[in-house]
CSV table of C-alpha atoms and ligand atoms in Angstrom, one decimal:
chain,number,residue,atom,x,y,z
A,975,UNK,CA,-5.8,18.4,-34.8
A,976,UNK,CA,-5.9,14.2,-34.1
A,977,UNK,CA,-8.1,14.0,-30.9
A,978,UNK,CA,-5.8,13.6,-27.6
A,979,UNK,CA,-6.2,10.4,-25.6
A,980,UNK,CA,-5.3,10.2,-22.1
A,981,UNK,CA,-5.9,7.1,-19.4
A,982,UNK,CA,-6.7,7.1,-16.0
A,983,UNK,CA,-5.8,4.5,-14.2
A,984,UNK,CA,-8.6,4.4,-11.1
A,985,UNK,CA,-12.1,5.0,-10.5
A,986,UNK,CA,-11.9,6.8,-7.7
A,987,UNK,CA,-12.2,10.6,-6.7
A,988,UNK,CA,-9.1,11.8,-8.5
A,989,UNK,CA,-9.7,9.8,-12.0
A,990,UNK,CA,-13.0,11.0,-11.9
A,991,UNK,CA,-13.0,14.3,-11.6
A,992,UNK,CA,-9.3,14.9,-13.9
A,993,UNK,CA,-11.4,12.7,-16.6
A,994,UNK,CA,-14.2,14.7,-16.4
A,995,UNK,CA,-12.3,17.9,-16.7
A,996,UNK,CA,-9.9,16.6,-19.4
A,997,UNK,CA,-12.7,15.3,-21.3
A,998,UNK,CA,-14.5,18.4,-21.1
A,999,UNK,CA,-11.9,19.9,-22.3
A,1000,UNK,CA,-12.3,17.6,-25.6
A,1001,UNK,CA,-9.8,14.8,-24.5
A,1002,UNK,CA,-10.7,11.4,-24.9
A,1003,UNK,CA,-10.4,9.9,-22.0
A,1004,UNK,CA,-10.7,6.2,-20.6
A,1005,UNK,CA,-10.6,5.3,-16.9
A,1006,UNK,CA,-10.2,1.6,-15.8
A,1007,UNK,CA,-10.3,0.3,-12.6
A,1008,UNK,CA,-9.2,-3.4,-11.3
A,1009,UNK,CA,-11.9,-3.7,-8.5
A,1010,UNK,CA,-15.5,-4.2,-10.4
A,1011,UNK,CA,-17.1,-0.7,-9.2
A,1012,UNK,CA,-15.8,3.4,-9.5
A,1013,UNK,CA,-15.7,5.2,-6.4
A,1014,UNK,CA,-12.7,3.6,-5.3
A,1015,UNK,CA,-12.8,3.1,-1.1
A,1016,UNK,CA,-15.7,5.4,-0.9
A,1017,UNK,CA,-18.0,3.1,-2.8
A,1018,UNK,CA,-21.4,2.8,-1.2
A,1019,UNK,CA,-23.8,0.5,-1.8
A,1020,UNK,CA,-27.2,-0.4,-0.7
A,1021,UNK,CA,-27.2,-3.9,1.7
A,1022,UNK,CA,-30.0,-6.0,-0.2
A,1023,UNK,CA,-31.5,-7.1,2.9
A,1024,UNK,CA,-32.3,-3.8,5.2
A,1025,UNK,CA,-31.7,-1.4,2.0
A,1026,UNK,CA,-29.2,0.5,4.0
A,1027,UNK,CA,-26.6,2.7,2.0
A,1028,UNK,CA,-23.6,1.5,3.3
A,1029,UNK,CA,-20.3,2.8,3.3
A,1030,UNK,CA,-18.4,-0.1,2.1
A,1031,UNK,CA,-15.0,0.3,2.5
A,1032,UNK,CA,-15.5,2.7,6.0
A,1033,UNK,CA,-17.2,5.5,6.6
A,1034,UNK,CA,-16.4,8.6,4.4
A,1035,UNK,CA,-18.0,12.4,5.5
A,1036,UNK,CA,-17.7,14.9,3.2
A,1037,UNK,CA,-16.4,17.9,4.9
A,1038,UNK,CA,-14.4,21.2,3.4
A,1039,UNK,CA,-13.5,24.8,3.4
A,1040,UNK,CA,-13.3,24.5,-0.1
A,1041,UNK,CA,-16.3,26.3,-1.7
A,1042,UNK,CA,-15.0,25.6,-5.2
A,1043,UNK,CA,-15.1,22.0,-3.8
A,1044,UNK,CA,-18.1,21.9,-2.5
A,1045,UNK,CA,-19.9,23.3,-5.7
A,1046,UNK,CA,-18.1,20.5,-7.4
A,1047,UNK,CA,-19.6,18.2,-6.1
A,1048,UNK,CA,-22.9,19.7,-5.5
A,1049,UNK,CA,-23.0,19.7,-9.5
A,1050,UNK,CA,-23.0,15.7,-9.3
A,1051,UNK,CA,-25.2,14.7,-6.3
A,1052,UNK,CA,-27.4,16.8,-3.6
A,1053,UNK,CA,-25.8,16.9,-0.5
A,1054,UNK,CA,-27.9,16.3,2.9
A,1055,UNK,CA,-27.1,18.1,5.8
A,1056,UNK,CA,-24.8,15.9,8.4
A,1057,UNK,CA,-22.8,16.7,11.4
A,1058,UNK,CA,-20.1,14.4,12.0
A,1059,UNK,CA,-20.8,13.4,16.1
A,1060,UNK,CA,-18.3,10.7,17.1
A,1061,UNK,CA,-18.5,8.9,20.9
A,1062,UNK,CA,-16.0,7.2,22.0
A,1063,UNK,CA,-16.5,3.8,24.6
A,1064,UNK,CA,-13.7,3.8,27.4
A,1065,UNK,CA,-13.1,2.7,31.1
A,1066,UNK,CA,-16.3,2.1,31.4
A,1067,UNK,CA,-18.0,5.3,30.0
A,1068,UNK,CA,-19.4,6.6,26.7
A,1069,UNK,CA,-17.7,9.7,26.0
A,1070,UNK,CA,-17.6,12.6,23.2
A,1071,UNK,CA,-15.2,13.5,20.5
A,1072,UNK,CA,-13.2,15.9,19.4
A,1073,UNK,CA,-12.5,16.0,23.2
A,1074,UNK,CA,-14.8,19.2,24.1
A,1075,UNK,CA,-16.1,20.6,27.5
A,1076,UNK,CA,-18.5,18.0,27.8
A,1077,UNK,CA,-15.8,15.3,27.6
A,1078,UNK,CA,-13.8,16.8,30.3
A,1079,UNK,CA,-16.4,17.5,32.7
A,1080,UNK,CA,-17.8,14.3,32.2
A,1081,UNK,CA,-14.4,12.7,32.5
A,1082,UNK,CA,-12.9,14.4,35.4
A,1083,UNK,CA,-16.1,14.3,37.2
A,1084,UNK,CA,-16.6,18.7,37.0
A,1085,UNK,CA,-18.7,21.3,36.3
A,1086,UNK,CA,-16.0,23.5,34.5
A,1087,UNK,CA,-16.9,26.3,32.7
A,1088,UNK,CA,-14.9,26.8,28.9
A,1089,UNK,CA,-12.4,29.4,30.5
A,1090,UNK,CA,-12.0,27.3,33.8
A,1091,UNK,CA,-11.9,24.3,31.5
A,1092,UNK,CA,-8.7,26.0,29.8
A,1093,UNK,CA,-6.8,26.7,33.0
A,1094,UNK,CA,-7.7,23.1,34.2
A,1095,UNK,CA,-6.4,21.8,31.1
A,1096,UNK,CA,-2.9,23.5,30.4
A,1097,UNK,CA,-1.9,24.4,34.1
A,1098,UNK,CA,-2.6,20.9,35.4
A,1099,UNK,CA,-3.1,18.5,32.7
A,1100,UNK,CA,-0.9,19.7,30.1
A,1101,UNK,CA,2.7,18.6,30.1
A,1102,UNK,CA,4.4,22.7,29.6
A,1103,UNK,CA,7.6,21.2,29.2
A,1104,UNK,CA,7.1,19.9,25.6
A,1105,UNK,CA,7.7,23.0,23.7
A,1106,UNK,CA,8.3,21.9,20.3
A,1107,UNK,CA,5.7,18.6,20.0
A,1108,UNK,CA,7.5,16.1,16.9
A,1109,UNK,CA,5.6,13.0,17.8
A,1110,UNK,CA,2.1,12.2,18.2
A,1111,UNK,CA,2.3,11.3,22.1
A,1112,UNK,CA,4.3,14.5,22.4
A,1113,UNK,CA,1.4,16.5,20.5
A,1114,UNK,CA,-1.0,15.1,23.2
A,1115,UNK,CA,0.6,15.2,26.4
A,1116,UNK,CA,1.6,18.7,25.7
A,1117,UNK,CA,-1.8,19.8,24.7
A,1118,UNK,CA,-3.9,17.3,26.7
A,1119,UNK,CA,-2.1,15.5,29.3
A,1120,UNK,CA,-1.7,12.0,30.5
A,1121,UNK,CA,-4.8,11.1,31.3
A,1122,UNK,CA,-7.4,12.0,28.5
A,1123,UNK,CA,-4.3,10.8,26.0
A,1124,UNK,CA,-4.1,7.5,28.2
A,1125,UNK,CA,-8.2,7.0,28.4
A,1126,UNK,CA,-9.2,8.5,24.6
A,1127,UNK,CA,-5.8,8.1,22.1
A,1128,UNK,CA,-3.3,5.9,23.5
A,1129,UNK,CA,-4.6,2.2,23.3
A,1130,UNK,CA,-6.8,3.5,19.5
A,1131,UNK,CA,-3.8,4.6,18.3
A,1132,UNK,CA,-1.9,1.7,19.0
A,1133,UNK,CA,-4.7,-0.9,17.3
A,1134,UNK,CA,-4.7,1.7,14.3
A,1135,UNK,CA,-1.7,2.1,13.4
A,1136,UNK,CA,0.5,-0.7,15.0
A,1137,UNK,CA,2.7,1.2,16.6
A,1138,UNK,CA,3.4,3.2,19.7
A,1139,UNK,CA,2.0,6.9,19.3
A,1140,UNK,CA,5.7,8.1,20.2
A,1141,UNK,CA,7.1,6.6,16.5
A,1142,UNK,CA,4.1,8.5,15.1
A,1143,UNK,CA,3.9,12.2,13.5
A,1144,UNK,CA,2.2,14.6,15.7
A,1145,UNK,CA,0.3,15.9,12.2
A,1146,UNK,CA,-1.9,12.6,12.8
A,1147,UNK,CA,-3.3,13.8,16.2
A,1148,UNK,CA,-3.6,17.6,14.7
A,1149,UNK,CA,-6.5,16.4,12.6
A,1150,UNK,CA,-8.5,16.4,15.3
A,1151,UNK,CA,-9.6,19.9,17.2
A,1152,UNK,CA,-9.3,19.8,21.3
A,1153,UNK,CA,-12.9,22.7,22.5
A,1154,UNK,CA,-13.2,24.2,25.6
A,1155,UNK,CA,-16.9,24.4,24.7
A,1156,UNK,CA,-20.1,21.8,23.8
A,1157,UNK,CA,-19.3,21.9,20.2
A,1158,UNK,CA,-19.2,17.7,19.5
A,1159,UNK,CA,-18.9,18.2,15.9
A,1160,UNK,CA,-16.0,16.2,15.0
A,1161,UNK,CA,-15.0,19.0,12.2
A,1162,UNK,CA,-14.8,22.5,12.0
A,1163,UNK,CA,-15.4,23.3,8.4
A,1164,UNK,CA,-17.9,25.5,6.4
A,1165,UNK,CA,-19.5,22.6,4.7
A,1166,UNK,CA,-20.3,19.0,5.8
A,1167,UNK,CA,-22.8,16.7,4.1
A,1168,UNK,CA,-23.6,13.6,2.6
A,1169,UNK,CA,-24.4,12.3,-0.8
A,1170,UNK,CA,-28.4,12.3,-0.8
A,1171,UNK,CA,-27.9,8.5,-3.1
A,1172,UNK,CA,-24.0,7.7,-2.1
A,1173,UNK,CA,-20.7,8.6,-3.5
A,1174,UNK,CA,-20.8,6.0,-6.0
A,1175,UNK,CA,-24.0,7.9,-7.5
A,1176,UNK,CA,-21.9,10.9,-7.2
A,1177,UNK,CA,-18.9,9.9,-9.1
A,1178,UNK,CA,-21.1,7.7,-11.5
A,1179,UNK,CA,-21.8,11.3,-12.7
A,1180,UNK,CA,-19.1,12.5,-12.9
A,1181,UNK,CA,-18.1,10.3,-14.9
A,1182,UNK,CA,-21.0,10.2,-17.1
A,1183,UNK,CA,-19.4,12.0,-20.0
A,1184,UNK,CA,-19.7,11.0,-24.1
A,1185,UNK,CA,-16.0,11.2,-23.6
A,1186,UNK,CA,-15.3,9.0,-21.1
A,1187,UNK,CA,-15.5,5.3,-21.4
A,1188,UNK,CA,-14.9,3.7,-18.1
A,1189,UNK,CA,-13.4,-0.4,-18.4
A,1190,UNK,CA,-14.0,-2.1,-14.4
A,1191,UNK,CA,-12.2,-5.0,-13.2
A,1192,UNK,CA,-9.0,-4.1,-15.4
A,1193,UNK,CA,-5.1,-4.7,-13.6
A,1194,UNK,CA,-3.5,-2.3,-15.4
A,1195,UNK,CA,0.2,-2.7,-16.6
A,1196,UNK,CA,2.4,-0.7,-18.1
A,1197,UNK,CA,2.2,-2.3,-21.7
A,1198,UNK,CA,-1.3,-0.5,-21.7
A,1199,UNK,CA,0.1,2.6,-21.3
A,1200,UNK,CA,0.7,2.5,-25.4
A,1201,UNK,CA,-1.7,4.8,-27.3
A,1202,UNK,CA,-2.3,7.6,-24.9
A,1203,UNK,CA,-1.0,10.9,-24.9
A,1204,UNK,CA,-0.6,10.7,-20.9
A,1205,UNK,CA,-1.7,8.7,-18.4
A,1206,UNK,CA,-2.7,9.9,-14.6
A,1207,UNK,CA,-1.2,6.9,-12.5
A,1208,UNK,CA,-3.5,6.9,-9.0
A,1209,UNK,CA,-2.9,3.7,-7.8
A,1210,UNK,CA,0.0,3.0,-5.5
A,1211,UNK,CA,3.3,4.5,-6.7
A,1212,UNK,CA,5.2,1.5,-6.0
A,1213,UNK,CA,3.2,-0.7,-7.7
A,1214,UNK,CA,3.5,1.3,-11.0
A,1215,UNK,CA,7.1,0.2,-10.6
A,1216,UNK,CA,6.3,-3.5,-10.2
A,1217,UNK,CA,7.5,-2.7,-6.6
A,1218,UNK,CA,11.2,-2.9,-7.6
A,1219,UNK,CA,12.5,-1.0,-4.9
A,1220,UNK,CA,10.7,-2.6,-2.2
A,1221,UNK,CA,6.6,-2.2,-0.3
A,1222,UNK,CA,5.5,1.1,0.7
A,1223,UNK,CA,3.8,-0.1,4.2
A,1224,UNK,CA,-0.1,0.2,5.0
A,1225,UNK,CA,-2.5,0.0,7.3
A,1226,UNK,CA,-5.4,-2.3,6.4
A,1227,UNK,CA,-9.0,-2.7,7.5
A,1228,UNK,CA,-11.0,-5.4,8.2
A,1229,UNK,CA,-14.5,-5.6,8.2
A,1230,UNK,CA,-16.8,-7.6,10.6
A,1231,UNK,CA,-20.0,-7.2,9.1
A,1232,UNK,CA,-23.8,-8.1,11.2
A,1233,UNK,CA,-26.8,-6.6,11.1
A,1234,UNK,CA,-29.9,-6.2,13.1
A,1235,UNK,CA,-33.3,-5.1,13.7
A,1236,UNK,CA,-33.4,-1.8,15.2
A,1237,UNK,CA,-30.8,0.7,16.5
A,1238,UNK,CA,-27.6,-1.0,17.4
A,1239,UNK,CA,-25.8,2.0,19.5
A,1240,UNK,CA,-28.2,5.2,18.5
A,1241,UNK,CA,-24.6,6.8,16.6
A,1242,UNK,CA,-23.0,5.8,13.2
A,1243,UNK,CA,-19.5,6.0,14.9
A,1244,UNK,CA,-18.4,4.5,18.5
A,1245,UNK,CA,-15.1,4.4,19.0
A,1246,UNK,CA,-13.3,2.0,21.4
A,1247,UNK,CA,-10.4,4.1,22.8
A,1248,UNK,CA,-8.5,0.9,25.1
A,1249,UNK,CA,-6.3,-1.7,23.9
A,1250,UNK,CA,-7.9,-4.4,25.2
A,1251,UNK,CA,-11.2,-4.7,23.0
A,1252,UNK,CA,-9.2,-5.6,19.6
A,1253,UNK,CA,-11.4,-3.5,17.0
A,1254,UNK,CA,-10.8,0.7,16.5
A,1255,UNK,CA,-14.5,1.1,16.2
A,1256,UNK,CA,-18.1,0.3,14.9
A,1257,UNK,CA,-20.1,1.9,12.3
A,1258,UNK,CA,-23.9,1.6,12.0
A,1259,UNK,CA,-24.3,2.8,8.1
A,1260,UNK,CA,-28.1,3.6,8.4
A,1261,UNK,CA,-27.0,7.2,11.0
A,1262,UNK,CA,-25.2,8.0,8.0
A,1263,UNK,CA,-28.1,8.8,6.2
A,1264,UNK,CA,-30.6,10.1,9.0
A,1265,UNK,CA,-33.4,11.7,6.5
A,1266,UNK,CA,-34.5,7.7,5.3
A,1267,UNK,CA,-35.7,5.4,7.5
A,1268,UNK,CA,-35.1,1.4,8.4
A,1269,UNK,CA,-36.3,-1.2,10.2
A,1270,UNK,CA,-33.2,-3.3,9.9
A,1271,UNK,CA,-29.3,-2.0,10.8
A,1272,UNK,CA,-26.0,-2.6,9.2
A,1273,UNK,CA,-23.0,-2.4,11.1
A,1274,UNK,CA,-19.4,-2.7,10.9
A,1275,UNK,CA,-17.1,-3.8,13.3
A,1276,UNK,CA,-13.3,-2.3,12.3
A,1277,UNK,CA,-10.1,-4.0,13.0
A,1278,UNK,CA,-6.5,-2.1,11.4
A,1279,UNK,CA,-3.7,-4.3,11.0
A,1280,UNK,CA,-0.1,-4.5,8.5
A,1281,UNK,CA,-1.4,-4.5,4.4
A,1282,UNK,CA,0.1,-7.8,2.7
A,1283,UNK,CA,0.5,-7.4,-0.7
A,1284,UNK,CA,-2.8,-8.6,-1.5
A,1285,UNK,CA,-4.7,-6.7,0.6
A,1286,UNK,CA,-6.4,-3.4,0.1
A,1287,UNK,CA,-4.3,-0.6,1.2
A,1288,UNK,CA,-6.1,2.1,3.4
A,1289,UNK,CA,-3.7,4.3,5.3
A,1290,UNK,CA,0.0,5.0,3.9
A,1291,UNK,CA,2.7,4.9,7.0
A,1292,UNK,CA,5.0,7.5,6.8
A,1293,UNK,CA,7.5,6.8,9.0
A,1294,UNK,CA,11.4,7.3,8.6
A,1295,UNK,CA,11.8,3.8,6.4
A,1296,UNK,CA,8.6,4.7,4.3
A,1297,UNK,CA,9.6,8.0,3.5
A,1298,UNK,CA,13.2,6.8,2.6
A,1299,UNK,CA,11.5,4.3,-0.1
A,1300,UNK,CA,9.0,6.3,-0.7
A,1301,UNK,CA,11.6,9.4,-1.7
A,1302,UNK,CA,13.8,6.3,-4.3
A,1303,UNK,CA,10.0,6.2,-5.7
A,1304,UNK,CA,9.5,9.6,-6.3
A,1305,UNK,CA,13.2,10.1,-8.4
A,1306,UNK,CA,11.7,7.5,-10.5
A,1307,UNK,CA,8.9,8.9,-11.2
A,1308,UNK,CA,10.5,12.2,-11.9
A,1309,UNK,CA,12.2,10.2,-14.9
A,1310,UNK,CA,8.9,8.8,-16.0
A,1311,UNK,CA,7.7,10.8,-18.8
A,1312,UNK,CA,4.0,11.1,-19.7
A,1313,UNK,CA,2.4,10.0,-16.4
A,1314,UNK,CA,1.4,12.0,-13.5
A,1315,UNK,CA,0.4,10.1,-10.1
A,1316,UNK,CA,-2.0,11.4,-8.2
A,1317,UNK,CA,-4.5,10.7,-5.1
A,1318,UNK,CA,-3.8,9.0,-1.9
A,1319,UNK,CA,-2.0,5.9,-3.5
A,1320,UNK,CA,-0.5,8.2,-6.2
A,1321,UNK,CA,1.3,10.2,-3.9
A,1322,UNK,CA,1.2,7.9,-0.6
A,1323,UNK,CA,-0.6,10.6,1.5
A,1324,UNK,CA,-2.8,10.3,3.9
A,1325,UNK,CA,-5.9,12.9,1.8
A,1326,UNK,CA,-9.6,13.5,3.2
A,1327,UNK,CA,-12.1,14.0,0.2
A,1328,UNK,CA,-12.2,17.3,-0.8
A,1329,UNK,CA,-8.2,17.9,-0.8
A,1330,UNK,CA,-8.1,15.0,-3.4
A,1331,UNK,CA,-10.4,17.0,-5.5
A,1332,UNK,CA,-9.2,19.7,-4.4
A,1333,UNK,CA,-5.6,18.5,-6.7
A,1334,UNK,CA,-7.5,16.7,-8.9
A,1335,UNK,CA,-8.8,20.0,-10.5
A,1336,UNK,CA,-5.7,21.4,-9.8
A,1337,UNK,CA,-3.9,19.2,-11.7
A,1338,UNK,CA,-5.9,18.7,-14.7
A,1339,UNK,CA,-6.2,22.4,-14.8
A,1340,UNK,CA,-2.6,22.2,-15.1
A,1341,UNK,CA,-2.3,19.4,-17.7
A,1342,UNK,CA,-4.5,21.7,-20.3
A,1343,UNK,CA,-2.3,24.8,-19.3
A,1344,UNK,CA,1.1,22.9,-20.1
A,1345,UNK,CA,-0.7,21.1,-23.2
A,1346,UNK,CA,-1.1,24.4,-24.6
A,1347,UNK,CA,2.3,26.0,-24.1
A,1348,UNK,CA,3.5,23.0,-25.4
A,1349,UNK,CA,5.2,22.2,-22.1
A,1350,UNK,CA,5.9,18.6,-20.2
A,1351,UNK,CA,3.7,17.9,-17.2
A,1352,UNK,CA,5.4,17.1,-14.2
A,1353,UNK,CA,5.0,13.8,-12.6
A,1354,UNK,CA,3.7,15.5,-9.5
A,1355,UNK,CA,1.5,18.3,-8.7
A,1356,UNK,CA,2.5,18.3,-4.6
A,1357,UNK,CA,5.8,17.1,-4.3
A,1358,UNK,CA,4.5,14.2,-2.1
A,1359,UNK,CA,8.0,14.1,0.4
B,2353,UDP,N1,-7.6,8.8,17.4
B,2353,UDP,C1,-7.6,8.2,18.6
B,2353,UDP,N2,-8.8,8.0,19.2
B,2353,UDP,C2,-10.0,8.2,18.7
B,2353,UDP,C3,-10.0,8.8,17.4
B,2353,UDP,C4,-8.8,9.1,16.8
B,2353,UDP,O1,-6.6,8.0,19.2
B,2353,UDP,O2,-11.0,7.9,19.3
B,2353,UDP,C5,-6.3,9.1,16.7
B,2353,UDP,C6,-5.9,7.9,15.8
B,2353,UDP,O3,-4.5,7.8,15.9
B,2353,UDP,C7,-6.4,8.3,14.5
B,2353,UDP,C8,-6.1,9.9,14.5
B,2353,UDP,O4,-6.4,10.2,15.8
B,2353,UDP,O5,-5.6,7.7,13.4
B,2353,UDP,C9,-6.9,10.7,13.5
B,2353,UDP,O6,-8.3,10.4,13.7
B,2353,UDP,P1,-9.3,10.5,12.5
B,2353,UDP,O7,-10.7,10.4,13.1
B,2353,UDP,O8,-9.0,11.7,11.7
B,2353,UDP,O9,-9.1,9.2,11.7
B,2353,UDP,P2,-9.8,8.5,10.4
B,2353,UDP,O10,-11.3,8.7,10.6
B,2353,UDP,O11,-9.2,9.2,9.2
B,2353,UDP,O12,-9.4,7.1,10.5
């Protein structure tokens, strides 16, 4: 039997981890990537000045209920211990997220205990008559009222997404947990941590295989597509098509970089909940990694706005219009024989970390099933509508 090759188009979580199980499996597999590093938007790199890891393109915590996951990557990097604590700056106070017991006391000026907490909340903030919540404002007035969605979502949600939060899916605000206790961890799963040396250790890795070669700073086009058994598309799905049917729409982030001596705000993540201070948030990249120690600080100052085509997309937008296009893309890809997108650009979804790997396995696990019985593999492992 002729060795099989495959290509993976991206660096990032997904290409990694379906070329490393592919090429375990005795494929031949080569990943390219246009940008000049793996890891795709959860590269970090060290800052040559302070020797901070930073988070380069935002800040990424690992975080799953997925214990296969999570010995995944635990095969590739040791993960530290860290708890995900976010504060939030807003009329004039510093608050804590996921909106917990402490935020409402603090808030509403009370000493509320968790089960008074609850009747506070849903008899006299909570808007009752909202049964069936569609749209993100909906979601938090029924489940939080006016005023913490005013003071804490509203005027974020705005400067991240561009939009009013009533042209927005209530599945956005459902990622985050409301507590009617002291809990400030920002999620609830089994496992959080982060990559003792970064993520870009972590997938360098994974990718560290005699059967992977891995080409950086490649544009890919279709021509290359020529030679390889199959090829796992994770890019954006429109731009496989040369866009011919039009932009899927993204978010974008900018980055206002500056560092310091010292602690800049004592958190890695303050959020700026009103409208009127023009970034989302700031990160200071050396709390991410609270077991090393620095004299200087790196921080990031975050500001969403509309992707052009050349920028880097972040966060798909699924509204009504996207998901019209987005459904013309996925016929076409349907008819495209040999290539299987994947990943949050693949499949225009908005994916935390381990859900990508999470399908990543998935699908290559399904690749070498259908291999076998001889069968085609489908262009899409999650029907991504
Ligand atoms: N959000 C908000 N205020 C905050 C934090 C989050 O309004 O202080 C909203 C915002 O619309 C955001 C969504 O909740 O897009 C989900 O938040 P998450 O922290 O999961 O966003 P991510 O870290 O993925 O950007």
């Amino acid at each position: 039997m002729t060795t099989q090759r495959v290509l993976m188009v991206g660096a990032g979580l997904s290409g990694a981890v379906i070329g490393r199980e592919l090429a375990t499996a005795g494929y031949k597999v080569l990943v390219m990537d246009s940008r000049p590093h793996i890891a795709g938007n959860c590269h970090t790199e060290r800052d040559p000045k302070t020797n901070v890891m930073v988070h380069v393109y935002g800040p990424h915590i690992f975080h799953t209920d997925d214990e296969e996951v999570w010995d995944y990557v635990n095969r590739f990097q040791t993960f530290r211990a860290y708890k995900n604590r976010v504060k939030t700056t807003t009329r004039g106070g510093v608050y804590s997220l996921p909106v917990n017991l402490h935020t409402i006391n603090q808030f509403f000026g009370k000493t509320l205990r968790p089960e008074e907490a609850f009747e506070f909340i849903t008899q006299e903030q909570a808007d009752l008559s909202i049964e069936d919540p569609q749209t993100f404002e909906e979601q938090a007035l029924r489940f939080l009222g006016a005023d913490l969605y005013e003071a804490f979502f509203k005027g974020y949600t705005v400067k991240q997404w561009g939009c009013h939060p009533s042209e927005l899916p209530a599945s956005i605000l459902k990622r985050l947990p409301v507590r009617f206790n002291y809990d400030d961890n920002y999620f609830f799963h089994k496992y959080q941590g982060m990559p003792e040396n970064g993520y870009t250790d972590m997938v360098a890795k994974i990718l560290d295989h005699p059967n992977i070669e891995v080409q950086l700073s490649t544009t890919f086009t279709r021509a290359q597509c020529d030679g390889y058994q199959h090829v796992f598309f994770s890019g954006p799905i429109d731009g496989y098509f040369d866009y011919e049917l039009g932009r899927l729409g993204y978010r974008t982030l900018d980055f206002e970089k500056f560092s310091c001596d010292g602690d800049y705000q004592g958190c890695a993540v303050m959020n700026y909940g009103e409208e009127s201070v023009p970034y989302t948030r700031i990160t200071e990249h050396k709390h991410f990694s609270p077991w090393e120690s620095h004299v200087g600080s790196v921080c990031y100052r975050e500001y969403s706005r509309a992707a052009g085509p050349k920028d880097i997309p972040y966060y798909p937008i699924r509204q009504v219009e996207e998901k019209a296009l987005l459904a013309d893309y996925v016929a076409l890809a349907q008819k495209t024989n040999n290539v299987t997108f994947v990943g949050r650009l693949g499949t225009y979804r908005y994916l935390d970390m381990d859900v990508t790997i999470r399908e990543a396995l998935d699908t290559a696990n399904a690749y070498i099933m259908a291999k076998k019985a001889g069968e085609i593999t489908p262009a899409f492992l999650v029907l991504p509508l």
